[in-house]
Amino acid sequence: MGVKKKRRMTAVLAVIWCILLSVIPVFGAGDDYRIEQLYINMPDVTAYYRSSQGDNKLEAYLGGEKLTLKDVENFSKTGEAVEYYVLLDISGSITGERFTDIKTALTQFRSELRENDSLILLTFGNEVTQVLGGTEDQQSAAAVINGLQNDNANTVLFDAINTAADMIWKVGDSSEKRRIITVISDGKDCADDTRNAESTENTLKSRGIPVYTMAVENNEGDTEAETQNYRSKFAAMARNTGGVPWTVADGGTALDGLHTVRDAVMNSYRARFQASSNRVSNKKEDFVLKFLSAGNMSDTCSVLVSRGQKDETAPEIKSVTSEKADSISITFTKPVENAKDAGNYTVTRDGEAVPVKQVVAGENAKTEVTLLFDEDLYEADYEIQLKNITDQSNEKNPLAQTKVTLSTDWPKPKTSVMDLILKWWPLVLTLIFVILIVVVLVVLKNIKKKKNVLIIEDQVVQADEVEERKHIHMDQIPGKNIIIWISNGKDTPKRMEYQLRGSAIIGRASGCDIYCDDPMMSKQHFVLEYDNGKIFIHDLQSRNGTKVNGMPVEKKYPLHSGDEIKAGNLKFRIEWD
């Protein structure tokens, strides 16, 4: 007797366990942190997501651009309305008993909706038909639902899903509502028409629309393996689009499934982000959501970016400053384009043009630029004219101001010899040319007289006056093989092998032994020297100085393998055996 009771209890528990498995949605390992739905109307991006820990420490990226987080809240507390698009299979494949249960469930679910929520019902069999528009009262909706029959010979599942997706897409920017699709069917079409299934799934994902699936029994006598095959593919469509799959079996009701869908929606979270502009690409872009409190777990979906709000706000110049004598910094009120083109700036001082050598991004690369000049500015009023600069919006709003003035108090530089040369360069150039011609003529005349001439110990002598001649090869000059690691502080350091013979000049000028395209370096910044088996560094009176291991150097200074040299924006680590 005791054994029979034990076996009976085990059987009951097994049945209960099977029922639970049939009605409880199963999530994958990554479903604890997952994007359910996206709504994009640039620059606003709204993400609905699941998080097992209620994670509100998020980072989001759209097309590689980091978005600004505005707020995060549990969806049930947002007050945002939900529009449930329920698609009901009315083919004869669903048993009469189950179809009656579904109609009862829809009527009950419709009565439980919140005041602002709505139920839009589409049936699909031989064709797709919208039977409820979401505005009916409860009595009228119940009458329509009660009158439905499942007597169609065919089923156009994917036409129904695409119809609902098109409806959602068309009204998507007319009101702030969350819109989801729930499909009630046996799901067999997902196995019979895999090409249509894949195409429909891609459409849903690109539009950020989730599908929640409710798989019910059919009366077609399929084997357990066949049923498992198409139900798994039906469930996969839900998971792949951000929805939740659910399966009803003996002992379960369709109302349980509708409640599962509602609970999944209400227990999700809403995060609202903002991009830097309303620009749309009209193509698919990757949206990445990072859950920082969960070890930087992330979920990614590819979504079509084609909606944007109108932007009529023109960018303005927020500030103009001169922090260094050879530069002017400009900050704009919003991200702009064409601001790094030096040709879009005309700078004058007392009516005289001051050429802009280069324009580089400031600390905030989107809204700040720095104008660099070959000559230092000094105490004066500078007029800056700007052109062709717009914001990054779809409208390309032009800059509100095209002219600004800046007063500087930098000391006026003394006139140098170089300034005089530049002022009188035509005369200087002519004089140099004449001197060169004279020197060449003298050398040629001397060579004719003394064809065999050598230079020994800085003395010019005739070859016949030398008892022994010696040819000096370059490989006889003492040298050292070194490795130079060059870094700009952002990218991976670059490795360069170099044979240091005698000395090597490093700077910005192309005539240097090693030259770098860094505007903060001087044309000839510093020199490396190899002398008696040791390597030395010497600063060449550079504008911004040279540091070794953080300490400034001016005179000849000995280096050790592994020392780090800082010049301009670059760092050089020198290594040798």
XYZ file of C-alpha atoms in Angstrom:
577
model
C 0.000 0.000 0.000
C 2.780 2.398 0.868
C 4.589 1.575 -2.367
C 1.476 2.251 -4.465
C 0.977 5.658 -2.767
C 4.595 6.541 -3.396
C 4.336 5.636 -7.072
C 1.069 7.562 -7.414
C 2.645 10.655 -5.827
C 5.661 10.412 -8.139
C 3.393 10.250 -11.176
C 1.403 13.272 -10.016
C 4.580 15.280 -9.469
C 5.852 14.300 -12.898
C 2.615 15.510 -14.536
C 2.774 18.816 -12.616
C 6.401 19.294 -13.654
C 5.546 18.707 -17.347
C 2.699 21.213 -17.145
C 4.987 23.813 -15.588
C 7.566 23.258 -18.286
C 4.879 23.700 -20.946
C 3.588 27.046 -19.706
C 6.698 28.753 -18.365
C 8.828 30.518 -21.015
C 12.401 29.284 -21.172
C 15.187 31.853 -21.578
C 18.714 31.306 -22.814
C 21.857 32.095 -20.838
C 21.924 35.631 -22.168
C 18.205 36.325 -21.644
C 18.805 37.796 -18.180
C 20.261 40.841 -19.964
C 18.603 41.351 -23.297
C 17.152 44.025 -25.561
C 13.417 43.433 -26.083
C 12.489 46.362 -28.286
C 13.876 49.557 -29.810
C 12.191 52.787 -30.808
C 14.341 55.262 -32.720
C 13.297 58.774 -33.725
C 16.620 60.574 -33.940
C 18.101 62.000 -31.847
C 15.918 60.083 -29.336
C 16.582 56.363 -28.864
C 14.377 54.304 -26.519
C 15.401 50.780 -25.526
C 13.167 48.302 -23.709
C 15.219 45.572 -22.090
C 15.243 42.738 -19.565
C 17.601 42.793 -16.594
C 17.531 40.244 -13.797
C 19.075 42.745 -11.376
C 17.250 45.882 -12.485
C 20.528 47.227 -13.883
C 20.352 50.988 -14.449
C 24.071 51.507 -15.051
C 24.103 51.393 -18.826
C 26.073 52.477 -21.848
C 24.609 52.502 -25.343
C 26.115 52.931 -28.789
C 24.385 53.433 -32.129
C 26.492 53.028 -35.244
C 29.603 53.373 -33.073
C 28.502 56.684 -31.489
C 28.140 56.703 -27.720
C 24.689 57.906 -26.720
C 23.815 60.098 -23.745
C 21.676 58.350 -21.123
C 18.656 60.462 -20.096
C 16.739 58.161 -17.731
C 16.072 54.510 -16.773
C 12.871 53.203 -15.194
C 10.909 49.994 -14.692
C 8.372 49.946 -17.517
C 5.375 49.448 -15.211
C 6.202 52.787 -13.547
C 6.560 54.834 -16.733
C 2.816 55.158 -17.393
C 3.511 54.464 -21.054
C 0.621 52.803 -22.882
C 0.879 49.410 -24.584
C -0.789 48.470 -27.852
C -1.104 44.681 -28.136
C -1.298 43.465 -31.745
C -2.700 39.925 -31.380
C -2.617 37.709 -34.475
C -4.987 34.713 -34.255
C -4.761 31.641 -36.469
C -8.315 30.766 -37.661
C -7.356 27.786 -39.804
C -8.984 24.506 -39.007
C -5.728 23.108 -37.608
C -6.552 24.327 -34.058
C -8.944 22.101 -32.127
C -12.403 23.464 -31.392
C -11.934 23.171 -27.649
C -8.661 25.131 -27.731
C -10.135 27.783 -30.048
C -13.010 28.350 -27.609
C -10.431 28.701 -24.806
C -8.530 31.283 -26.883
C -11.664 33.379 -27.497
C -12.519 33.295 -23.789
C -8.939 34.316 -22.963
C -8.979 37.240 -25.435
C -12.256 38.549 -24.025
C -10.949 38.319 -20.463
C -7.562 39.840 -21.384
C -9.303 42.736 -23.152
C -11.266 43.503 -19.965
C -8.063 43.534 -17.856
C -6.197 46.129 -19.914
C -5.147 49.378 -18.290
C -7.091 52.479 -19.269
C -4.602 53.628 -21.904
C -3.787 50.147 -23.254
C -5.499 48.704 -26.305
C -5.982 45.394 -28.130
C -5.824 45.239 -31.916
C -6.886 41.837 -33.228
C -6.010 40.421 -36.642
C -7.069 36.994 -37.851
C -5.234 34.988 -40.472
C -6.325 31.927 -42.372
C -6.976 32.204 -46.084
C -6.268 35.950 -45.707
C -5.382 38.594 -43.121
C -8.306 40.510 -41.607
C -8.329 43.182 -38.912
C -11.353 42.502 -36.669
C -10.597 44.850 -33.744
C -9.084 48.318 -34.082
C -8.415 48.977 -30.401
C -11.111 51.635 -29.881
C -14.131 49.350 -29.281
C -15.827 49.130 -25.900
C -15.662 45.867 -23.981
C -19.106 44.639 -24.996
C -18.540 45.273 -28.699
C -15.085 43.673 -28.603
C -16.435 40.595 -26.797
C -19.164 40.163 -29.425
C -16.628 40.289 -32.254
C -14.304 37.811 -30.538
C -17.160 35.415 -29.722
C -18.228 35.359 -33.363
C -14.861 34.156 -34.695
C -14.662 30.740 -36.379
C -11.619 28.614 -37.155
C -12.786 27.086 -40.405
C -10.243 28.358 -42.985
C -8.334 25.845 -45.058
C -5.044 27.768 -45.223
C -2.891 29.960 -43.002
C -0.859 33.044 -44.031
C 1.152 33.483 -40.851
C 3.949 35.602 -42.303
C 1.566 37.870 -44.207
C -0.180 38.550 -40.901
C 3.076 39.352 -39.079
C 4.251 41.651 -41.893
C 0.851 43.389 -41.952
C 1.038 44.078 -38.211
C 4.664 45.221 -38.511
C 3.684 47.665 -41.289
C 0.844 49.016 -39.158
C 3.208 49.572 -36.223
C 5.843 51.164 -38.440
C 3.382 53.635 -39.984
C 2.042 54.899 -36.641
C 5.367 54.580 -34.829
C 6.155 58.316 -34.654
C 2.573 59.572 -34.165
C 2.252 58.794 -30.443
C 4.350 57.497 -27.564
C 3.165 53.924 -27.121
C 4.882 50.601 -26.828
C 3.623 48.310 -29.578
C 4.179 44.548 -29.581
C 2.972 41.586 -31.645
C 1.601 38.370 -30.120
C 0.948 35.401 -32.408
C -1.407 32.567 -31.410
C -0.888 29.564 -33.687
C 0.566 26.081 -33.800
C 3.669 27.631 -35.450
C 3.884 24.966 -38.118
C 4.509 27.509 -40.881
C 7.907 28.305 -39.340
C 9.082 24.833 -40.348
C 7.162 24.602 -43.649
C 8.340 27.969 -45.032
C 11.774 28.737 -43.561
C 12.635 31.335 -46.234
C 9.576 33.436 -45.415
C 10.277 32.943 -41.716
C 13.821 34.298 -42.045
C 12.718 37.270 -44.169
C 9.952 38.189 -41.717
C 12.305 37.860 -38.770
C 14.842 40.216 -40.411
C 12.107 42.801 -41.018
C 11.045 42.684 -37.367
C 14.611 43.009 -36.086
C 15.437 45.919 -38.395
C 12.363 47.791 -37.135
C 12.952 46.904 -33.466
C 9.567 45.152 -33.134
C 9.352 42.066 -30.857
C 7.098 39.071 -31.478
C 5.713 37.029 -28.566
C 4.611 33.553 -29.636
C 1.880 31.354 -28.112
C 2.094 27.816 -29.478
C -1.136 25.784 -29.203
C -1.978 22.194 -30.135
C -3.225 21.245 -33.578
C -5.375 18.355 -34.723
C -3.258 17.236 -37.667
C -1.797 14.165 -35.993
C 1.857 15.225 -36.178
C 4.455 13.099 -34.436
C 6.128 14.340 -31.283
C 9.379 14.958 -33.202
C 7.562 16.980 -35.895
C 5.696 19.008 -33.287
C 8.905 19.698 -31.368
C 10.620 20.828 -34.590
C 8.119 23.495 -35.644
C 7.443 24.647 -32.073
C 11.156 25.217 -31.509
C 11.369 27.304 -34.699
C 8.249 29.233 -33.693
C 9.874 29.942 -30.303
C 13.150 30.935 -31.981
C 11.342 33.711 -33.880
C 10.240 35.164 -30.533
C 13.691 34.987 -28.961
C 15.464 36.372 -32.035
C 13.215 39.437 -32.207
C 13.289 40.221 -28.470
C 9.994 38.579 -27.507
C 9.123 35.646 -25.248
C 7.976 32.193 -26.460
C 5.182 30.356 -24.641
C 3.599 26.960 -25.187
C 0.174 25.860 -23.959
C -0.526 22.199 -23.255
C -3.078 20.058 -21.446
C -4.062 21.766 -18.235
C -2.908 25.209 -19.394
C -5.071 28.026 -20.788
C -4.503 30.679 -23.408
C -5.119 33.308 -20.734
C -1.977 32.057 -18.969
C -0.041 32.815 -22.141
C -1.497 36.309 -22.531
C -0.674 37.028 -18.894
C 2.893 35.830 -19.548
C 3.200 38.319 -22.398
C 1.767 41.152 -20.287
C 4.043 40.345 -17.322
C 7.123 40.199 -19.560
C 6.284 43.668 -20.881
C 5.497 45.184 -17.487
C 8.566 43.703 -15.775
C 10.964 45.017 -18.401
C 12.856 48.322 -18.211
C 12.865 51.419 -20.360
C 16.043 53.409 -20.992
C 15.944 56.636 -22.971
C 19.062 57.860 -24.741
C 19.948 60.787 -26.978
C 22.327 60.986 -29.943
C 24.343 64.077 -30.841
C 22.084 64.919 -33.806
C 18.898 63.893 -35.585
C 20.836 62.574 -38.583
C 19.462 59.370 -40.101
C 21.470 56.982 -42.253
C 18.495 55.148 -43.816
C 20.378 51.912 -43.279
C 20.861 49.300 -40.598
C 23.150 50.241 -37.739
C 24.261 48.215 -34.722
C 22.728 49.240 -31.413
C 24.830 47.987 -28.483
C 23.545 48.053 -24.900
C 26.125 47.436 -22.158
C 25.114 46.386 -18.625
C 27.940 47.847 -16.551
C 26.848 46.307 -13.237
C 26.898 42.837 -14.791
C 30.548 42.735 -15.749
C 29.975 44.736 -18.952
C 27.645 42.139 -20.417
C 26.087 43.458 -23.616
C 23.410 42.765 -26.195
C 23.479 43.938 -29.802
C 20.829 44.276 -32.474
C 20.909 45.682 -35.990
C 18.160 48.260 -36.528
C 17.083 50.495 -39.406
C 17.727 54.188 -38.624
C 15.270 56.086 -40.829
C 13.235 58.346 -38.523
C 14.338 61.744 -37.315
C 12.742 64.713 -35.601
C 12.984 68.098 -37.272
C 15.844 70.314 -36.060
C 15.649 74.028 -36.776
C 18.171 75.172 -34.154
C 21.262 76.715 -35.755
C 24.647 76.117 -34.121
C 26.265 79.118 -32.462
C 29.741 80.077 -31.323
C 29.819 79.561 -27.569
C 33.313 80.883 -26.855
C 36.566 82.028 -28.509
C 39.790 81.916 -26.467
C 43.554 81.917 -26.905
C 45.250 79.696 -24.323
C 48.574 79.629 -26.182
C 50.346 82.310 -28.188
C 50.159 80.324 -31.418
C 46.529 79.149 -31.272
C 42.867 80.160 -31.004
C 40.201 77.785 -29.641
C 36.551 77.945 -30.741
C 33.667 76.136 -28.995
C 30.286 75.621 -30.664
C 26.922 75.037 -28.956
C 26.324 71.730 -30.786
C 28.299 69.251 -32.931
C 29.268 70.747 -36.297
C 30.716 69.700 -39.656
C 33.527 71.170 -41.798
C 34.975 72.892 -38.721
C 38.391 71.231 -39.168
C 38.931 72.671 -42.657
C 41.460 75.524 -42.390
C 40.041 77.021 -45.588
C 36.814 77.842 -43.765
C 38.535 80.442 -41.560
C 39.881 83.874 -42.418
C 41.800 85.568 -39.583
C 42.900 89.183 -39.845
C 44.793 91.592 -37.572
C 44.500 95.308 -38.370
C 43.276 94.352 -41.826
C 46.302 92.091 -42.460
C 45.700 88.363 -43.005
C 47.097 85.922 -40.443
C 47.305 82.523 -42.213
C 45.795 79.527 -40.409
C 48.293 76.676 -40.635
C 46.109 73.856 -39.304
C 42.848 73.160 -37.474
C 42.712 70.319 -34.925
C 39.945 68.929 -32.733
C 39.722 70.227 -29.173
C 39.048 68.289 -25.964
C 35.451 67.717 -27.082
C 36.082 66.657 -30.657
C 32.453 67.220 -31.686
C 32.087 70.831 -30.525
C 35.613 72.276 -30.146
C 38.393 73.134 -32.599
C 41.781 74.817 -32.244
C 43.291 77.025 -34.950
C 47.105 76.802 -35.140
C 49.342 79.523 -36.616
C 52.944 79.573 -37.828
C 53.586 82.862 -36.048
C 52.736 83.768 -32.466
C 49.825 86.090 -31.869
C 50.377 89.289 -29.917
C 48.336 92.000 -28.226
C 45.791 93.068 -30.824
C 42.202 92.612 -32.017
C 41.732 89.595 -34.279
C 38.708 89.203 -36.543
C 37.723 85.631 -37.417
C 35.383 84.968 -40.348
C 33.845 81.494 -40.711
C 32.112 79.843 -43.672
C 30.664 76.465 -44.780
C 30.195 75.282 -41.176
C 26.882 73.542 -40.386
C 25.478 71.333 -37.665
C 25.271 67.561 -38.115
C 21.483 67.435 -38.429
C 19.527 66.276 -41.455
C 18.731 69.944 -42.138
C 22.426 71.027 -42.153
C 21.601 74.235 -40.280
C 24.326 76.844 -41.010
C 26.291 78.597 -38.281
C 24.329 81.531 -36.837
C 27.396 83.824 -36.681
C 29.880 84.192 -39.503
C 32.194 86.672 -37.776
C 33.666 86.984 -34.261
C 36.352 89.169 -32.670
C 39.023 88.182 -30.158
C 41.306 90.525 -28.210
C 44.603 88.999 -27.050
C 47.246 90.321 -24.632
C 50.242 88.232 -25.726
C 53.471 90.316 -25.772
C 54.479 91.491 -29.222
C 57.512 89.511 -30.425
C 60.722 91.330 -31.234
C 61.701 91.597 -34.862
C 64.217 88.842 -35.534
C 66.765 88.399 -38.261
C 64.440 85.876 -39.858
C 61.636 88.448 -39.918
C 63.956 90.868 -41.717
C 64.941 88.155 -44.167
C 61.294 87.363 -44.862
C 60.594 91.038 -45.394
C 63.518 91.542 -47.747
C 63.543 88.044 -49.237
C 63.662 89.128 -52.913
C 66.847 91.075 -52.332
C 68.286 88.379 -50.051
C 67.475 85.661 -52.569
C 69.163 87.595 -55.360
C 72.255 88.166 -53.223
C 72.464 84.456 -52.264
C 72.117 83.466 -55.917
C 74.962 85.767 -56.944
C 77.185 84.435 -54.133
C 76.478 80.838 -55.179
C 77.421 81.593 -58.775
C 80.680 83.213 -57.644
C 81.519 80.233 -55.369
C 80.811 77.744 -58.153
C 83.020 79.653 -60.590
C 85.875 79.825 -58.056
C 85.619 76.087 -57.292
C 85.568 75.166 -60.965
C 88.576 77.337 -61.621
C 90.437 75.746 -58.705
C 89.555 72.246 -59.866
C 90.952 72.988 -63.296
C 94.197 74.077 -61.744
C 94.319 71.263 -59.186
C 92.510 68.257 -60.437
C 93.575 65.962 -57.591
C 92.329 67.598 -54.394
C 91.656 65.942 -51.023
C 90.317 67.223 -47.696
C 92.302 65.840 -44.790
C 91.691 67.011 -41.208
C 89.703 70.016 -42.471
C 92.634 71.093 -44.712
C 92.461 71.269 -48.505
C 95.630 69.751 -50.048
C 96.740 68.495 -53.419
C 96.756 64.764 -53.904
C 100.424 64.716 -54.977
C 101.373 66.297 -51.633
C 99.952 63.331 -49.694
C 102.104 60.267 -49.135
C 99.142 57.928 -48.455
C 95.455 58.186 -49.302
C 92.742 56.452 -47.258
C 89.088 55.889 -48.268
C 86.711 56.279 -45.292
C 83.572 54.100 -45.557
C 80.264 54.893 -43.716
C 80.335 51.534 -41.968
C 83.552 52.661 -40.225
C 81.684 55.405 -38.364
C 80.818 54.117 -34.859
C 77.123 53.342 -34.491
C 74.501 51.644 -32.319
C 71.386 49.659 -33.234
C 68.441 50.945 -31.204
C 64.690 50.327 -31.014
C 62.345 53.311 -30.736
C 58.769 52.816 -29.510
C 56.594 55.791 -30.564
C 53.186 56.454 -28.916
C 50.596 59.226 -29.117
C 48.967 58.145 -25.842
C 45.880 56.721 -27.598
C 46.870 54.031 -30.100
C 49.172 51.040 -29.700
C 52.858 52.153 -29.651
C 54.657 51.724 -32.996
C 58.051 49.942 -33.083
C 60.891 51.295 -35.212
C 64.414 49.915 -35.575
C 67.094 52.517 -36.202
C 70.874 52.479 -36.619
C 72.233 55.517 -34.781
C 75.515 56.611 -36.426
C 76.970 59.706 -34.886
C 73.711 61.616 -34.365
C 70.041 61.770 -35.423
C 67.786 64.836 -35.332
C 64.110 64.303 -34.449
C 61.465 66.930 -35.176
C 58.539 68.064 -37.314
C 60.536 69.142 -40.375
C 60.806 66.627 -43.230
C 64.566 67.212 -43.351
C 65.059 65.598 -39.948
C 66.511 62.108 -39.646
C 63.268 61.075 -37.954
C 60.340 63.402 -38.525
C 56.862 63.261 -36.964
C 53.601 64.859 -38.061
C 52.898 66.476 -34.671
C 51.987 70.207 -34.618
C 53.171 70.516 -31.005
C 56.742 69.528 -31.895
C 59.325 72.017 -33.134
C 60.793 71.621 -36.600
C 64.053 70.402 -35.021
C 63.067 69.305 -31.525
C 65.909 67.203 -30.089
C 68.972 65.198 -31.166
C 70.267 61.757 -30.203
C 74.077 61.353 -30.186
C 76.230 58.215 -29.996
C 79.607 58.965 -28.398
C 82.150 56.517 -26.931
C 79.597 53.722 -26.577
C 76.999 55.939 -24.872
C 73.827 57.595 -26.137
C 73.015 61.205 -25.238
C 70.018 63.493 -25.827
C 70.101 67.251 -26.350
C 67.105 69.585 -26.656
C 67.422 71.905 -29.690
C 65.788 74.913 -28.007
C 62.327 73.530 -28.833
C 59.260 75.621 -28.129
C 57.532 73.135 -25.804
C 60.662 71.517 -24.382
C 61.857 67.925 -24.050
C 61.455 65.640 -21.048
C 63.199 62.385 -20.109
C 61.235 60.237 -17.665
C 59.154 63.313 -16.840
C 62.162 65.590 -16.139
C 62.955 68.513 -18.503
C 66.343 68.393 -20.236
C 68.151 71.190 -22.014
C 71.838 70.358 -22.112
C 73.490 67.146 -23.201
C 71.983 64.381 -21.094
C 72.940 60.640 -20.966
C 70.223 58.086 -21.773
C 69.739 54.551 -20.506
C 67.931 51.752 -22.274
C 64.201 51.992 -21.535
C 64.159 55.769 -20.908
C 61.008 57.564 -22.081
C 61.295 60.862 -23.987
C 58.310 63.270 -24.151
C 58.259 65.750 -27.053
C 55.098 67.541 -28.168
C 52.178 65.089 -28.080
C 54.426 62.055 -28.609
C 56.400 59.715 -26.360
C 59.567 57.867 -27.484
C 60.942 54.897 -25.527
C 64.536 54.102 -26.466
C 65.901 50.566 -26.035
C 69.198 48.896 -26.929
C 71.267 45.895 -25.906
